[in-house]
mmCIF file of C-alpha atoms in Angstrom:
data_model
loop_
_atom_site.group_PDB
_atom_site.id
_atom_site.type_symbol
_atom_site.label_atom_id
_atom_site.label_comp_id
_atom_site.label_asym_id
_atom_site.label_seq_id
_atom_site.Cartn_x
_atom_site.Cartn_y
_atom_site.Cartn_z
ATOM 1 C CA MET P 1 -35.292 -2.497 15.781
ATOM 2 C CA THR P 2 -31.680 -1.488 14.921
ATOM 3 C CA VAL P 3 -30.471 -2.356 11.330
ATOM 4 C CA GLN P 4 -27.855 -4.988 11.447
ATOM 5 C CA VAL P 5 -24.860 -4.977 8.653
ATOM 6 C CA VAL P 6 -23.616 -7.952 7.256
ATOM 7 C CA LEU P 7 -20.648 -7.691 5.186
ATOM 8 C CA VAL P 8 -19.307 -9.933 2.347
ATOM 9 C CA HIS P 9 -15.826 -9.567 0.862
ATOM 10 C CA GLY P 10 -14.344 -10.267 -2.597
ATOM 11 C CA ILE P 11 -12.205 -12.847 -4.165
ATOM 12 C CA ARG P 12 -8.374 -13.210 -2.544
ATOM 13 C CA THR P 13 -9.114 -10.757 0.164
ATOM 14 C CA SER P 14 -11.138 -11.250 3.602
ATOM 15 C CA ALA P 15 -13.150 -9.847 6.119
ATOM 16 C CA SER P 16 -10.285 -7.346 6.977
ATOM 17 C CA MET P 17 -10.894 -5.319 3.568
ATOM 18 C CA TRP P 18 -13.945 -4.241 5.629
ATOM 19 C CA ARG P 19 -11.871 -2.569 8.745
ATOM 20 C CA ALA P 20 -12.836 0.819 7.988
ATOM 21 C CA GLN P 21 -16.523 0.528 7.203
ATOM 22 C CA CYS P 22 -16.319 -1.642 10.656
ATOM 23 C CA VAL P 23 -14.901 1.002 12.558
ATOM 24 C CA THR P 24 -17.377 3.617 11.572
ATOM 25 C CA LEU P 25 -20.363 1.326 12.077
ATOM 26 C CA ALA P 26 -19.062 0.633 15.727
ATOM 27 C CA GLU P 27 -18.605 4.369 16.560
ATOM 28 C CA ARG P 28 -22.051 5.258 15.315
ATOM 29 C CA GLY P 29 -23.695 2.079 17.433
ATOM 30 C CA VAL P 30 -24.407 0.021 14.384
ATOM 31 C CA PRO P 31 -24.162 -3.877 14.907
ATOM 32 C CA VAL P 32 -22.163 -5.330 12.169
ATOM 33 C CA GLU P 33 -20.561 -8.657 11.051
ATOM 34 C CA ALA P 34 -17.855 -9.093 8.316
ATOM 35 C CA VAL P 35 -17.983 -12.697 7.634
ATOM 36 C CA ASP P 36 -14.762 -14.614 5.933
ATOM 37 C CA LEU P 37 -15.826 -16.901 2.827
ATOM 38 C CA PRO P 38 -14.472 -20.338 2.393
ATOM 39 C CA GLY P 39 -10.860 -20.342 1.478
ATOM 40 C CA HIS P 40 -10.347 -16.767 2.683
ATOM 41 C CA GLY P 41 -8.919 -14.995 5.457
ATOM 42 C CA THR P 42 -9.309 -17.308 8.821
ATOM 43 C CA ARG P 43 -10.898 -20.169 6.747
ATOM 44 C CA MET P 44 -7.734 -20.009 4.142
ATOM 45 C CA SER P 45 -7.400 -24.173 4.765
ATOM 46 C CA GLU P 46 -10.767 -24.760 3.610
ATOM 47 C CA PRO P 47 -11.623 -25.452 0.021
ATOM 48 C CA PHE P 48 -13.853 -22.811 -1.663
ATOM 49 C CA THR P 49 -17.436 -23.936 -2.778
ATOM 50 C CA LEU P 50 -20.377 -21.970 -3.751
ATOM 51 C CA GLU P 51 -22.580 -24.274 -1.302
ATOM 52 C CA GLU P 52 -20.474 -23.516 1.646
ATOM 53 C CA ALA P 53 -20.060 -19.854 0.591
ATOM 54 C CA PHE P 54 -23.767 -19.406 0.427
ATOM 55 C CA ALA P 55 -24.205 -20.827 3.885
ATOM 56 C CA THR P 56 -22.079 -18.672 5.333
ATOM 57 C CA ILE P 57 -23.681 -15.632 4.189
ATOM 58 C CA ASP P 58 -26.876 -17.507 5.382
ATOM 59 C CA ARG P 59 -25.688 -18.220 8.822
ATOM 60 C CA ALA P 60 -24.626 -14.439 9.310
ATOM 61 C CA VAL P 61 -27.934 -13.203 7.889
ATOM 62 C CA ARG P 62 -30.242 -15.180 9.563
ATOM 63 C CA SER P 63 -28.475 -14.569 13.092
ATOM 64 C CA ALA P 64 -28.594 -10.812 12.309
ATOM 65 C CA ALA P 65 -31.897 -10.882 11.481
ATOM 66 C CA GLU P 66 -32.827 -12.089 15.198
ATOM 67 C CA ARG P 67 -31.850 -8.828 16.251
ATOM 68 C CA GLY P 68 -33.377 -6.288 13.317
ATOM 69 C CA PRO P 69 -33.554 -5.883 9.822
ATOM 70 C CA VAL P 70 -30.682 -6.833 7.958
ATOM 71 C CA LEU P 71 -28.690 -4.723 5.545
ATOM 72 C CA LEU P 72 -26.082 -6.849 3.561
ATOM 73 C CA VAL P 73 -23.426 -5.648 1.586
ATOM 74 C CA GLY P 74 -21.178 -7.639 -0.995
ATOM 75 C CA HIS P 75 -18.025 -6.383 -2.963
ATOM 76 C CA SER P 76 -17.175 -8.131 -6.001
ATOM 77 C CA MET P 77 -17.279 -11.916 -5.866
ATOM 78 C CA GLY P 78 -19.000 -11.319 -2.637
ATOM 79 C CA GLY P 79 -21.625 -9.031 -4.428
ATOM 80 C CA LEU P 80 -22.227 -11.567 -6.975
ATOM 81 C CA LEU P 81 -22.940 -14.120 -4.397
ATOM 82 C CA CYS P 82 -24.937 -11.667 -2.165
ATOM 83 C CA THR P 83 -27.203 -10.968 -5.550
ATOM 84 C CA GLU P 84 -27.903 -14.704 -6.120
ATOM 85 C CA TYR P 85 -28.381 -15.168 -2.284
ATOM 86 C CA VAL P 86 -30.636 -12.247 -2.127
ATOM 87 C CA GLY P 87 -33.010 -13.329 -4.990
ATOM 88 C CA ARG P 88 -33.534 -16.839 -4.425
ATOM 89 C CA THR P 89 -37.135 -17.909 -5.088
ATOM 90 C CA ASP P 90 -37.508 -18.419 -1.039
ATOM 91 C CA ALA P 91 -36.479 -14.995 -0.218
ATOM 92 C CA PRO P 92 -33.890 -14.926 2.578
ATOM 93 C CA PRO P 93 -34.349 -12.377 5.376
ATOM 94 C CA VAL P 94 -32.643 -9.306 3.785
ATOM 95 C CA ALA P 95 -34.262 -6.200 4.152
ATOM 96 C CA GLY P 96 -31.806 -4.274 1.798
ATOM 97 C CA PHE P 97 -28.792 -4.849 -0.328
ATOM 98 C CA ILE P 98 -25.843 -2.981 -1.398
ATOM 99 C CA ALA P 99 -24.034 -4.455 -4.281
ATOM 100 C CA ALA P 100 -20.719 -3.259 -4.808
ATOM 101 C CA SER P 101 -18.437 -3.572 -7.875
ATOM 102 C CA CYS P 102 -20.197 -6.292 -9.178
ATOM 103 C CA THR P 103 -22.685 -5.285 -12.078
ATOM 104 C CA ALA P 104 -21.026 -7.918 -14.515
ATOM 105 C CA VAL P 105 -22.272 -11.462 -15.558
ATOM 106 C CA PRO P 106 -19.440 -14.032 -14.483
ATOM 107 C CA ARG P 107 -19.381 -16.084 -17.344
ATOM 108 C CA GLY P 108 -18.189 -16.545 -21.133
ATOM 109 C CA ALA P 109 -15.061 -14.660 -22.356
ATOM 110 C CA GLY P 110 -14.734 -11.924 -19.494
ATOM 111 C CA LEU P 111 -14.306 -14.467 -17.160
ATOM 112 C CA ALA P 112 -12.117 -16.630 -19.263
ATOM 113 C CA MET P 113 -10.153 -13.284 -19.678
ATOM 114 C CA TYR P 114 -10.068 -12.568 -15.746
ATOM 115 C CA ARG P 115 -8.827 -16.295 -15.255
ATOM 116 C CA THR P 116 -6.275 -16.316 -17.727
ATOM 117 C CA LEU P 117 -4.764 -12.817 -16.614
ATOM 118 C CA ALA P 118 -4.973 -14.532 -12.709
ATOM 119 C CA ARG P 119 -3.192 -17.111 -13.602
ATOM 120 C CA GLY P 120 -0.525 -15.163 -15.411
ATOM 121 C CA PHE P 121 0.021 -13.365 -12.307
ATOM 122 C CA ASP P 122 0.147 -16.541 -10.067
ATOM 123 C CA ALA P 123 2.461 -17.794 -12.514
ATOM 124 C CA LEU P 124 5.025 -15.007 -11.438
ATOM 125 C CA PRO P 125 8.000 -15.663 -8.655
ATOM 126 C CA ASP P 126 6.302 -13.796 -6.034
ATOM 127 C CA ARG P 127 2.727 -15.067 -7.464
ATOM 128 C CA GLY P 128 2.170 -11.117 -8.358
ATOM 129 C CA MET P 129 2.547 -9.568 -4.760
ATOM 130 C CA TRP P 130 5.218 -7.157 -5.416
ATOM 131 C CA MET P 131 2.906 -5.974 -8.438
ATOM 132 C CA THR P 132 -0.300 -5.919 -6.199
ATOM 133 C CA LYS P 133 1.610 -4.039 -3.423
ATOM 134 C CA GLN P 134 2.332 -1.473 -5.803
ATOM 135 C CA VAL P 135 -1.232 -0.827 -7.169
ATOM 136 C CA LEU P 136 -2.359 -0.631 -3.575
ATOM 137 C CA ALA P 137 0.188 1.976 -2.617
ATOM 138 C CA ARG P 138 -0.794 3.947 -5.551
ATOM 139 C CA THR P 139 -4.427 3.852 -5.351
ATOM 140 C CA LEU P 140 -5.455 3.290 -1.778
ATOM 141 C CA PRO P 141 -5.165 6.045 1.054
ATOM 142 C CA GLU P 142 -2.529 5.054 3.582
ATOM 143 C CA HIS P 143 -5.238 4.285 6.570
ATOM 144 C CA THR P 144 -6.991 1.458 4.225
ATOM 145 C CA ARG P 145 -3.887 0.524 2.649
ATOM 146 C CA GLU P 146 -2.918 -2.760 4.603
ATOM 147 C CA ASP P 147 -6.726 -3.702 4.941
ATOM 148 C CA PHE P 148 -7.080 -5.518 1.503
ATOM 149 C CA GLY P 149 -4.322 -8.263 2.537
ATOM 150 C CA ALA P 150 -4.409 -8.226 6.266
ATOM 151 C CA GLY P 151 -6.139 -11.352 6.334
ATOM 152 C CA GLY P 152 -3.892 -12.947 3.798
ATOM 153 C CA TYR P 153 -4.548 -13.351 0.188
ATOM 154 C CA ALA P 154 -6.048 -16.451 -1.151
ATOM 155 C CA LEU P 155 -4.127 -16.897 -4.022
ATOM 156 C CA ASP P 156 -4.774 -20.724 -4.092
ATOM 157 C CA ALA P 157 -8.629 -20.432 -3.748
ATOM 158 C CA GLN P 158 -8.809 -17.838 -6.628
ATOM 159 C CA ASP P 159 -9.092 -19.543 -9.983
ATOM 160 C CA GLY P 160 -11.390 -22.169 -8.496
ATOM 161 C CA ALA P 161 -13.582 -20.036 -6.891
ATOM 162 C CA LEU P 162 -13.799 -17.873 -10.484
ATOM 163 C CA ALA P 163 -14.686 -20.864 -12.258
ATOM 164 C CA GLN P 164 -17.401 -22.030 -9.813
ATOM 165 C CA LEU P 165 -18.951 -18.352 -10.250
ATOM 166 C CA ALA P 166 -19.918 -19.533 -13.814
ATOM 167 C CA GLY P 167 -22.532 -21.444 -12.236
ATOM 168 C CA ILE P 168 -24.788 -18.840 -10.734
ATOM 169 C CA ASP P 169 -27.408 -17.132 -12.513
ATOM 170 C CA VAL P 170 -27.320 -13.495 -11.299
ATOM 171 C CA LEU P 171 -29.530 -12.020 -14.001
ATOM 172 C CA THR P 172 -32.432 -14.272 -13.117
ATOM 173 C CA ALA P 173 -31.657 -13.751 -9.203
ATOM 174 C CA LEU P 174 -31.769 -9.821 -9.947
ATOM 175 C CA ALA P 175 -35.292 -10.113 -11.430
ATOM 176 C CA ARG P 176 -36.511 -11.648 -8.022
ATOM 177 C CA ILE P 177 -35.034 -8.672 -5.609
ATOM 178 C CA HIS P 178 -37.687 -6.387 -4.626
ATOM 179 C CA VAL P 179 -35.981 -5.102 -1.642
ATOM 180 C CA PRO P 180 -34.186 -1.494 -1.634
ATOM 181 C CA LEU P 181 -31.086 -2.077 -3.715
ATOM 182 C CA TRP P 182 -27.814 0.108 -4.187
ATOM 183 C CA PHE P 183 -25.301 -0.712 -7.376
ATOM 184 C CA VAL P 184 -22.132 0.951 -6.334
ATOM 185 C CA ASN P 185 -19.372 1.446 -8.783
ATOM 186 C CA GLY P 186 -16.148 3.150 -9.051
ATOM 187 C CA GLN P 187 -15.802 5.383 -12.327
ATOM 188 C CA PHE P 188 -13.254 3.413 -13.510
ATOM 189 C CA ASP P 189 -14.023 -0.204 -12.544
ATOM 190 C CA GLN P 190 -13.556 -2.677 -15.271
ATOM 191 C CA LEU P 191 -16.939 -4.431 -13.610
ATOM 192 C CA ARG P 192 -19.185 -1.613 -14.469
ATOM 193 C CA VAL P 193 -20.000 -3.322 -18.116
ATOM 194 C CA GLY P 194 -23.532 -4.527 -17.332
ATOM 195 C CA GLU P 195 -24.589 -1.369 -15.390
ATOM 196 C CA ARG P 196 -27.511 -0.845 -17.946
ATOM 197 C CA THR P 197 -28.540 -4.541 -17.909
ATOM 198 C CA PHE P 198 -28.694 -4.747 -14.133
ATOM 199 C CA LEU P 199 -30.784 -1.222 -13.938
ATOM 200 C CA ARG P 200 -32.849 -2.561 -16.839
ATOM 201 C CA ILE P 201 -33.655 -5.603 -14.816
ATOM 202 C CA ALA P 202 -33.854 -3.898 -11.320
ATOM 203 C CA PRO P 203 -35.169 -0.618 -12.293
ATOM 204 C CA HIS P 204 -35.845 0.267 -8.824
ATOM 205 C CA ALA P 205 -32.290 0.170 -7.758
ATOM 206 C CA GLU P 206 -30.034 3.381 -7.445
ATOM 207 C CA LEU P 207 -26.801 3.544 -9.227
ATOM 208 C CA ILE P 208 -23.925 5.356 -7.177
ATOM 209 C CA VAL P 209 -20.892 5.967 -9.203
ATOM 210 C CA PHE P 210 -17.891 7.389 -7.234
ATOM 211 C CA PRO P 211 -15.558 9.728 -9.538
ATOM 212 C CA ARG P 212 -11.918 8.842 -9.862
ATOM 213 C CA THR P 213 -12.132 5.423 -8.452
ATOM 214 C CA SER P 214 -11.625 1.986 -9.549
ATOM 215 C CA HIS P 215 -12.573 -1.310 -8.162
ATOM 216 C CA LEU P 216 -11.853 -1.240 -4.666
ATOM 217 C CA VAL P 217 -14.737 1.466 -3.914
ATOM 218 C CA SER P 218 -15.061 0.988 -0.063
ATOM 219 C CA ALA P 219 -11.299 0.978 0.603
ATOM 220 C CA MET P 220 -10.290 3.770 -1.973
ATOM 221 C CA ARG P 221 -13.106 6.011 -0.812
ATOM 222 C CA PRO P 222 -13.937 4.825 2.742
ATOM 223 C CA GLU P 223 -15.641 7.843 3.684
ATOM 224 C CA VAL P 224 -17.943 8.138 0.923
ATOM 225 C CA PHE P 225 -18.922 4.110 0.926
ATOM 226 C CA ASP P 226 -19.489 4.701 4.575
ATOM 227 C CA ALA P 227 -21.808 7.476 3.758
ATOM 228 C CA VAL P 228 -23.502 5.112 1.265
ATOM 229 C CA ILE P 229 -23.852 2.629 3.928
ATOM 230 C CA ALA P 230 -25.695 5.599 6.427
ATOM 231 C CA LEU P 231 -28.049 6.122 3.460
ATOM 232 C CA ALA P 232 -28.905 2.563 3.107
ATOM 233 C CA ILE P 233 -29.399 2.308 6.772
ATOM 234 C CA ALA P 234 -31.665 5.432 7.063
ATOM 235 C CA THR P 235 -33.716 4.080 4.213
ATOM 236 C CA LEU P 236 -34.418 0.879 5.981
ATOM 237 C CA GLU P 237 -34.921 2.661 9.213
ATOM 238 C CA ALA P 238 -37.767 4.970 7.491
ATOM 239 C CA ASP P 239 -39.282 1.911 5.845
ATOM 240 C CA ALA P 240 -39.812 0.021 9.080
ATOM 241 C CA PRO P 241 -42.938 -0.303 10.487
ATOM 242 C CA ARG P 242 -43.872 1.874 13.476
ATOM 243 C CA PRO P 243 -45.072 0.549 16.650
ATOM 244 C CA VAL P 244 -48.789 0.766 17.427
ATOM 245 C CA TRP P 245 -49.591 2.221 20.826
#
C-alpha cells in the first residue's frame, strides 16, 4: 500500500507553507494532504482550540489511513500538536512521524517570552508585517518565499494558540511514541533547546540538523526537507508487511 503523507503547519501560517513539498510529492506520485488548523488559512474566521486542532489532524490521519500507512509531518506548533496526538494512550493510525522545529516544551519562561515578543510585534502599526517580510526576503529562497504567507497570517489566533499550548504534555506523549520518528531542526533554530531531552525520552528517534538553517527548515532548505520525507517514506515502505502468496 502507498504511504500517505499528512502535513501540519506551524503558528501564524497555513497549509500554504508546504507548497514546495506538495509539488515534489505529487511529482513522485505520493498522496499528500496539507491541513489548515482552526484560526489559520482557509479557517481564519474560526477560533483556535486544541480540541478542534486535534480533531483536524485526526480526521486527516484516519482518512489517509484507509488508503495506506500514514507519515505525519508537523512543523513548530504543528509538530508539538502532532507529538501530543501521536503519543495518545489510544495510539492513532500513524506509521511514522517527522517532528520539525519543535524540540522544546511549550510552557514556563520560554513560552512567556515568546508570547511577549509576539505581542510586541502585534502592537506595531503594521502588526510587524514589514519586519516579517524583510526576514523572509533575507532567509528564504525566492521559489518558497511567498509560501509562508500565501494563505494569510493568523495574527488574531496567535496569542490564544500559544496560551493553549501550555496545556499539552509533549514529554509524556513523546514517551509513548514507538513508531519511526525523526526530529528535524535547523542549526540556528531557537527551538533546539530541548533536543537532548527529547532524544533521551525517545532514544529510537533520529535527529537531523540542517546546517546554516533557522526555524523555517522546510522553506529555507526545501530540497533537503524533501529528502527527509523521502527517507521516511522509504523506511515505512521497508517496514511494511509483505504479502504472503
